Coordinates of N, CA and C in Angstrom, one line a residue:
M1 N 13.3 -25.2 23.5 CA 14.2 -24.1 23.2 C 13.3 -22.9 22.7
S2 N 14.0 -21.8 22.8 CA 13.3 -20.5 22.4 C 13.2 -20.4 20.9
F3 N 12.5 -19.5 20.4 CA 12.4 -19.2 18.9 C 13.7 -18.5 18.5
P4 N 14.0 -18.6 17.2 CA 15.2 -17.8 16.8 C 14.8 -16.3 16.8
P5 N 15.8 -15.4 16.9 CA 15.5 -14.0 16.9 C 15.0 -13.5 15.5
V6 N 14.2 -12.5 15.5 CA 13.8 -11.8 14.3 C 14.6 -10.5 14.2
Y7 N 15.4 -10.4 13.2 CA 16.2 -9.2 13.1 C 16.7 -9.1 11.6
G8 N 17.1 -7.9 11.3 CA 17.7 -7.6 10.0 C 18.8 -6.6 10.0
P9 N 19.3 -6.2 8.9 CA 20.4 -5.3 8.9 C 20.1 -3.9 9.4
A10 N 18.8 -3.5 9.5 CA 18.4 -2.2 10.0 C 17.8 -2.3 11.4
S11 N 18.0 -3.4 12.1 CA 17.4 -3.6 13.4 C 18.3 -2.9 14.5
R12 N 17.8 -1.7 14.9 CA 18.6 -1.0 15.9 C 18.0 -1.1 17.3
A13 N 16.8 -1.5 17.5 CA 16.1 -1.6 18.8 C 15.6 -3.0 19.0
L14 N 16.0 -3.7 20.1 CA 15.7 -5.0 20.4 C 14.6 -5.1 21.5
I15 N 13.5 -5.8 21.2 CA 12.4 -6.0 22.1 C 12.6 -7.5 22.7
L16 N 12.7 -7.6 24.0 CA 12.9 -8.9 24.6 C 11.8 -9.3 25.5
G17 N 11.3 -10.5 25.3 CA 10.3 -11.1 26.2 C 11.1 -12.0 27.1
T18 N 10.4 -12.8 27.9 CA 11.0 -13.7 28.8 C 11.2 -15.1 28.2
W19 N 10.1 -15.8 27.9 CA 10.0 -17.1 27.4 C 8.7 -17.3 26.7
P20 N 8.6 -18.1 25.6 CA 7.3 -18.2 24.9 C 6.3 -18.9 25.8
S21 N 5.1 -18.4 25.8 CA 3.9 -19.0 26.5 C 3.5 -20.3 25.8
P22 N 2.7 -21.1 26.5 CA 2.2 -22.3 25.8 C 1.5 -22.0 24.5
K23 N 0.7 -20.9 24.4 CA 0.0 -20.6 23.2 C 1.0 -20.1 22.1
S24 N 2.1 -19.4 22.5 CA 3.1 -19.0 21.6 C 3.8 -20.2 21.0
R25 N 4.1 -21.2 21.9 CA 4.8 -22.4 21.5 C 3.9 -23.2 20.5
E26 N 2.6 -23.2 20.8 CA 1.7 -23.8 19.9 C 1.7 -23.2 18.5
M27 N 1.8 -21.9 18.5 CA 1.8 -21.1 17.2 C 3.2 -21.1 16.6
S28 N 4.2 -21.4 17.3 CA 5.6 -21.4 16.9 C 6.1 -20.0 16.6
F29 N 5.6 -19.0 17.3 CA 6.0 -17.6 17.2 C 5.6 -16.8 18.4
Y30 N 6.3 -15.7 18.5 CA 6.2 -14.8 19.6 C 4.8 -14.3 19.8
Y31 N 4.4 -14.1 21.1 CA 3.1 -13.5 21.5 C 1.9 -14.1 20.7
G32 N 1.8 -15.4 20.8 CA 0.7 -16.1 20.1 C -0.6 -16.2 20.9
H33 N -0.6 -15.8 22.2 CA -1.9 -15.8 22.9 C -2.8 -14.8 22.3
P34 N -4.1 -15.2 22.0 CA -5.0 -14.3 21.4 C -5.3 -13.0 22.2
Q35 N -5.1 -13.1 23.5 CA -5.4 -11.9 24.4 C -4.1 -11.1 24.7
N36 N -2.9 -11.5 24.2 CA -1.7 -10.7 24.4 C -1.9 -9.5 23.6
R37 N -1.5 -8.4 24.1 CA -1.7 -7.1 23.5 C -0.5 -6.6 22.7
F38 N 0.5 -7.5 22.5 CA 1.8 -7.1 21.9 C 1.5 -6.7 20.4
W39 N 0.9 -7.5 19.6 CA 0.8 -7.2 18.2 C -0.2 -6.1 17.9
P40 N -1.3 -6.0 18.6 CA -2.2 -4.8 18.3 C -1.5 -3.5 18.8
M41 N -0.8 -3.6 19.9 CA -0.1 -2.4 20.4 C 1.0 -2.0 19.4
L42 N 1.8 -3.0 18.9 CA 2.9 -2.6 18.0 C 2.4 -2.1 16.6
A43 N 1.3 -2.7 16.2 CA 0.6 -2.2 15.0 C 0.2 -0.8 15.1
A44 N -0.4 -0.5 16.3 CA -0.8 0.9 16.5 C 0.4 1.9 16.5
L45 N 1.5 1.5 17.1 CA 2.7 2.3 17.1 C 3.3 2.5 15.8
T46 N 3.2 1.5 14.9 CA 3.9 1.6 13.6 C 2.9 2.0 12.5
G47 N 1.6 2.1 12.8 CA 0.7 2.5 11.7 C 0.4 1.3 10.8
E48 N 0.8 0.1 11.2 CA 0.5 -1.1 10.4 C -0.8 -1.7 10.8
P49 N -1.5 -2.5 9.9 CA -2.7 -3.2 10.3 C -2.3 -4.3 11.3
V50 N -3.2 -4.6 12.2 CA -3.0 -5.7 13.1 C -2.9 -7.0 12.4
P51 N -1.8 -7.7 12.5 CA -1.7 -9.0 11.7 C -2.6 -10.0 12.3
A52 N -3.1 -10.9 11.4 CA -3.9 -12.0 11.9 C -3.0 -12.9 12.8
R53 N -3.6 -13.5 13.7 CA -2.9 -14.3 14.7 C -2.0 -15.3 14.1
E54 N -2.4 -15.9 13.0 CA -1.7 -17.0 12.3 C -0.6 -16.4 11.3
D55 N -0.6 -15.1 11.0 CA 0.2 -14.6 10.0 C 1.6 -14.2 10.5
I56 N 2.4 -15.2 10.6 CA 3.8 -15.0 11.1 C 4.6 -14.0 10.2
E57 N 4.4 -14.2 8.9 CA 5.2 -13.3 8.0 C 4.8 -11.9 8.2
A58 N 3.5 -11.5 8.4 CA 3.1 -10.2 8.6 C 3.7 -9.6 9.9
K59 N 3.8 -10.5 10.9 CA 4.4 -10.0 12.2 C 5.9 -9.8 12.0
K60 N 6.5 -10.6 11.3 CA 8.0 -10.4 11.0 C 8.2 -9.1 10.2
R61 N 7.3 -8.8 9.3 CA 7.4 -7.6 8.5 C 7.3 -6.3 9.4
I62 N 6.4 -6.4 10.3 CA 6.2 -5.2 11.2 C 7.6 -5.0 11.9
I63 N 8.2 -6.1 12.5 CA 9.4 -5.9 13.2 C 10.5 -5.4 12.2
L64 N 10.7 -6.0 11.1 CA 11.8 -5.7 10.2 C 11.6 -4.4 9.5
N65 N 10.4 -4.0 9.1 CA 10.2 -2.8 8.4 C 10.3 -1.5 9.3
H66 N 10.4 -1.7 10.6 CA 10.4 -0.6 11.5 C 11.7 -0.5 12.3
G67 N 12.8 -1.2 11.9 CA 14.1 -1.2 12.5 C 14.1 -1.9 13.9
L68 N 13.3 -2.9 14.1 CA 13.2 -3.6 15.3 C 13.8 -5.0 15.2
A69 N 14.1 -5.6 16.3 CA 14.5 -7.0 16.5 C 13.6 -7.5 17.6
L70 N 13.4 -8.8 17.6 CA 12.5 -9.5 18.6 C 13.1 -10.8 19.0
W71 N 13.2 -11.0 20.3 CA 13.7 -12.2 20.9 C 13.3 -12.4 22.3
D72 N 13.7 -13.5 22.9 CA 13.4 -13.7 24.3 C 14.7 -13.7 25.1
T73 N 14.7 -13.4 26.4 CA 15.9 -13.4 27.2 C 16.4 -14.8 27.4
L74 N 15.5 -15.8 27.4 CA 16.0 -17.2 27.8 C 16.0 -18.1 26.6
A75 N 17.1 -18.9 26.5 CA 17.2 -20.0 25.5 C 16.4 -21.2 26.0
S76 N 16.4 -21.5 27.3 CA 15.6 -22.6 27.8 C 15.4 -22.3 29.3
C77 N 14.4 -23.0 29.9 CA 14.1 -22.9 31.3 C 13.1 -24.0 31.6
T78 N 12.8 -24.1 32.9 CA 11.7 -25.0 33.4 C 10.7 -24.0 33.9
I79 N 9.5 -24.2 33.4 CA 8.4 -23.2 33.7 C 7.1 -24.0 33.8
T80 N 6.2 -23.5 34.7 CA 4.9 -24.1 34.9 C 3.9 -23.2 34.1
G81 N 3.3 -23.7 33.1 CA 2.3 -23.0 32.2 C 3.0 -21.7 31.6
A82 N 2.4 -20.6 31.9 CA 2.9 -19.3 31.3 C 3.4 -18.4 32.5
S83 N 3.6 -19.0 33.7 CA 3.9 -18.2 34.9 C 5.4 -17.9 34.9
D84 N 5.7 -16.6 34.6 CA 7.1 -16.2 34.7 C 7.7 -16.4 36.2
A85 N 6.8 -16.3 37.1 CA 7.2 -16.5 38.5 C 7.7 -17.9 38.8
S86 N 7.3 -18.9 38.0 CA 7.7 -20.2 38.2 C 9.0 -20.6 37.5
I87 N 9.7 -19.7 36.8 CA 10.9 -20.0 36.0 C 12.0 -20.5 36.9
R88 N 12.6 -21.7 36.5 CA 13.7 -22.2 37.2 C 14.7 -22.7 36.1
D89 N 15.9 -23.0 36.5 CA 16.9 -23.5 35.5 C 17.1 -22.6 34.3
A90 N 17.1 -21.3 34.5 CA 17.2 -20.4 33.4 C 18.5 -20.5 32.7
V91 N 18.5 -20.6 31.4 CA 19.7 -20.5 30.5 C 19.5 -19.3 29.6
P92 N 20.3 -18.3 29.7 CA 20.1 -17.1 28.8 C 20.4 -17.3 27.4
N93 N 19.8 -16.5 26.5 CA 20.1 -16.6 25.1 C 21.5 -15.9 24.9
D94 N 22.1 -16.3 23.7 CA 23.4 -15.8 23.4 C 23.3 -14.4 22.7
I95 N 23.2 -13.4 23.6 CA 23.0 -12.0 23.0 C 24.2 -11.5 22.3
A96 N 25.4 -12.0 22.6 CA 26.6 -11.6 21.9 C 26.5 -11.9 20.4
A97 N 26.0 -13.1 20.1 CA 25.8 -13.5 18.7 C 24.9 -12.6 18.0
L98 N 23.8 -12.2 18.6 CA 22.8 -11.3 18.0 C 23.5 -10.0 17.8
L99 N 24.2 -9.5 18.7 CA 24.8 -8.2 18.6 C 25.9 -8.1 17.5
R100 N 26.5 -9.3 17.2 CA 27.5 -9.4 16.1 C 26.7 -9.3 14.8
A101 N 25.5 -9.8 14.8 CA 24.7 -10.0 13.5 C 23.8 -8.7 13.2
A102 N 23.5 -7.9 14.2 CA 22.6 -6.8 13.9 C 23.1 -5.6 14.7
P103 N 22.8 -4.4 14.1 CA 23.3 -3.1 14.8 C 22.5 -2.6 15.9
I104 N 22.2 -3.5 16.9 CA 21.3 -3.2 18.0 C 22.0 -2.1 18.9
Q105 N 21.2 -1.0 19.1 CA 21.7 0.1 20.0 C 20.9 0.3 21.2
A106 N 19.7 -0.3 21.3 CA 18.8 -0.1 22.4 C 18.1 -1.4 22.7
V107 N 17.7 -1.6 24.0 CA 17.0 -2.8 24.4 C 15.8 -2.4 25.2
F108 N 14.7 -3.1 24.9 CA 13.4 -2.8 25.6 C 12.9 -4.2 26.1
C109 N 12.6 -4.3 27.3 CA 12.1 -5.5 27.9 C 10.6 -5.4 28.1
N110 N 9.9 -6.5 27.6 CA 8.5 -6.6 27.8 C 8.1 -7.2 29.1
G111 N 8.1 -6.3 30.2 CA 7.7 -6.8 31.5 C 8.9 -6.9 32.5
A112 N 8.6 -7.0 33.7 CA 9.5 -7.0 34.8 C 10.5 -8.2 34.8
T113 N 9.9 -9.4 34.5 CA 10.8 -10.6 34.6 C 11.8 -10.6 33.4
A114 N 11.4 -10.2 32.2 CA 12.3 -10.1 31.1 C 13.4 -9.1 31.5
H115 N 13.1 -8.0 32.1 CA 14.0 -7.0 32.5 C 15.0 -7.5 33.6
K116 N 14.5 -8.2 34.5 CA 15.3 -8.8 35.6 C 16.3 -9.8 35.0
I117 N 15.8 -10.7 34.1 CA 16.7 -11.7 33.5 C 17.8 -11.0 32.6
Y118 N 17.3 -10.0 31.9 CA 18.2 -9.3 31.0 C 19.3 -8.6 31.8
T119 N 18.9 -7.9 32.9 CA 19.9 -7.2 33.7 C 20.9 -8.1 34.4
K120 N 20.4 -9.3 34.8 CA 21.3 -10.3 35.5 C 22.3 -11.0 34.5
Y121 N 21.7 -11.5 33.4 CA 22.5 -12.3 32.5 C 23.0 -11.7 31.2
L122 N 22.2 -10.8 30.6 CA 22.5 -10.3 29.3 C 23.2 -9.0 29.2
Q123 N 22.8 -8.1 30.1 CA 23.4 -6.7 30.1 C 24.9 -6.7 30.4
P124 N 25.4 -7.6 31.3 CA 26.9 -7.7 31.4 C 27.6 -8.0 30.1
V125 N 26.9 -8.7 29.2 CA 27.5 -9.1 27.9 C 27.3 -8.0 26.9
S126 N 26.1 -7.4 26.9 CA 25.8 -6.4 25.9 C 26.3 -5.0 26.2
G127 N 26.3 -4.7 27.5 CA 26.7 -3.4 27.9 C 25.7 -2.3 27.6
I128 N 24.5 -2.8 27.2 CA 23.4 -1.8 26.8 C 22.3 -1.9 27.9
P129 N 22.1 -0.8 28.7 CA 21.1 -0.8 29.7 C 19.7 -1.0 29.0
A130 N 18.8 -1.7 29.6 CA 17.5 -1.9 29.0 C 16.4 -1.0 29.7
V131 N 15.4 -0.7 28.9 CA 14.2 0.0 29.3 C 13.2 -1.0 29.7
R132 N 12.7 -1.0 30.9 CA 11.6 -1.9 31.3 C 10.3 -1.3 30.9
L133 N 9.5 -2.0 30.1 CA 8.2 -1.6 29.7 C 7.1 -2.4 30.3
P134 N 5.9 -1.9 30.5 CA 4.8 -2.7 31.0 C 4.6 -3.9 30.1
S135 N 4.3 -5.1 30.8 CA 4.1 -6.3 30.0 C 2.8 -6.2 29.2
T136 N 2.9 -6.8 28.0 CA 1.7 -6.8 27.1 C 0.8 -8.1 27.4
S137 N 1.3 -8.9 28.4 CA 0.6 -10.1 28.7 C -0.9 -9.8 29.2
P138 N -1.8 -10.8 28.9 CA -3.1 -10.6 29.5 C -3.1 -10.7 31.0
A139 N -2.1 -11.2 31.6 CA -2.0 -11.3 33.1 C -1.8 -9.9 33.7
N140 N -1.3 -9.0 32.9 CA -1.1 -7.6 33.3 C -2.3 -6.7 33.0
A141 N -3.5 -7.2 33.4 CA -4.7 -6.5 33.0 C -4.8 -5.2 33.7
A142 N -4.1 -4.9 34.8 CA -4.1 -3.7 35.5 C -3.6 -2.5 34.7
C143 N -2.8 -2.8 33.7 CA -2.3 -1.8 32.8 C -3.3 -1.7 31.6
R144 N -4.1 -0.6 31.6 CA -5.1 -0.4 30.5 C -4.4 -0.2 29.2
P145 N -5.1 -0.6 28.1 CA -4.5 -0.5 26.7 C -3.9 0.8 26.4
D146 N -4.7 1.9 26.7 CA -4.2 3.2 26.4 C -2.9 3.6 27.2
A147 N -2.8 3.2 28.4 CA -1.6 3.4 29.2 C -0.4 2.6 28.7
L148 N -0.7 1.3 28.3 CA 0.3 0.4 27.7 C 0.9 1.1 26.4
R149 N 0.0 1.5 25.5 CA 0.4 2.1 24.3 C 1.3 3.3 24.5
A150 N 0.8 4.2 25.5 CA 1.5 5.4 25.8 C 2.9 5.1 26.3
A151 N 3.1 4.2 27.2 CA 4.4 3.8 27.7 C 5.3 3.3 26.6
W152 N 4.8 2.4 25.8 CA 5.6 1.8 24.7 C 5.9 2.9 23.7
A153 N 5.0 3.8 23.4 CA 5.2 4.8 22.4 C 6.3 5.8 22.8
E154 N 6.3 6.2 24.1 CA 7.3 7.1 24.6 C 8.7 6.5 24.6
A155 N 8.8 5.2 24.9 CA 10.1 4.6 25.0 C 10.6 4.2 23.6
L156 N 9.7 3.5 22.9 CA 10.1 2.9 21.6 C 10.0 3.8 20.4
G157 N 9.1 4.8 20.5 CA 8.8 5.7 19.4 C 10.0 6.3 18.7
P158 N 11.0 6.8 19.4 CA 12.1 7.4 18.8 C 13.0 6.4 18.0
W159 N 12.8 5.1 18.2 CA 13.6 4.1 17.6 C 12.9 3.5 16.4
L160 N 11.6 3.8 16.2 CA 10.9 3.3 15.0 C 11.2 4.0 13.7
K161 N 11.4 3.1 12.7 CA 11.6 3.7 11.3 C 10.3 4.0 10.7

């Protein structure tokens, strides 16, 4: 199963991934692969220090202190390793429940697969169009760190507290 969403009463912008990687499942939290650029990039955008890989509470604070929410598009699936291309038997997360619990107004998808799944399964429920952002995955090495930060800053910046 996926991880529970991270959100609070001030969470207006939701960041969605696809499904936790094996390293994330090992860490029991989002973006646990040491080469994933999510946490360093988000720290740079928020002005927070980069949290230690094992410091889940610091990662949650970054999300919650800046008006964000974090979740995955899928509640469960069959996947080979960390390859989004291998996803089968997709079961979407219950976004309606999250929208009842948090004042989400904007959705941002971390990569093309998260965006595709969101658009197919979750947007019809939420009614909120999503912004597709370049993946922070180490598999997306073609997107240089400065270009990644710039794309995320442009889209997510206006939503950050």
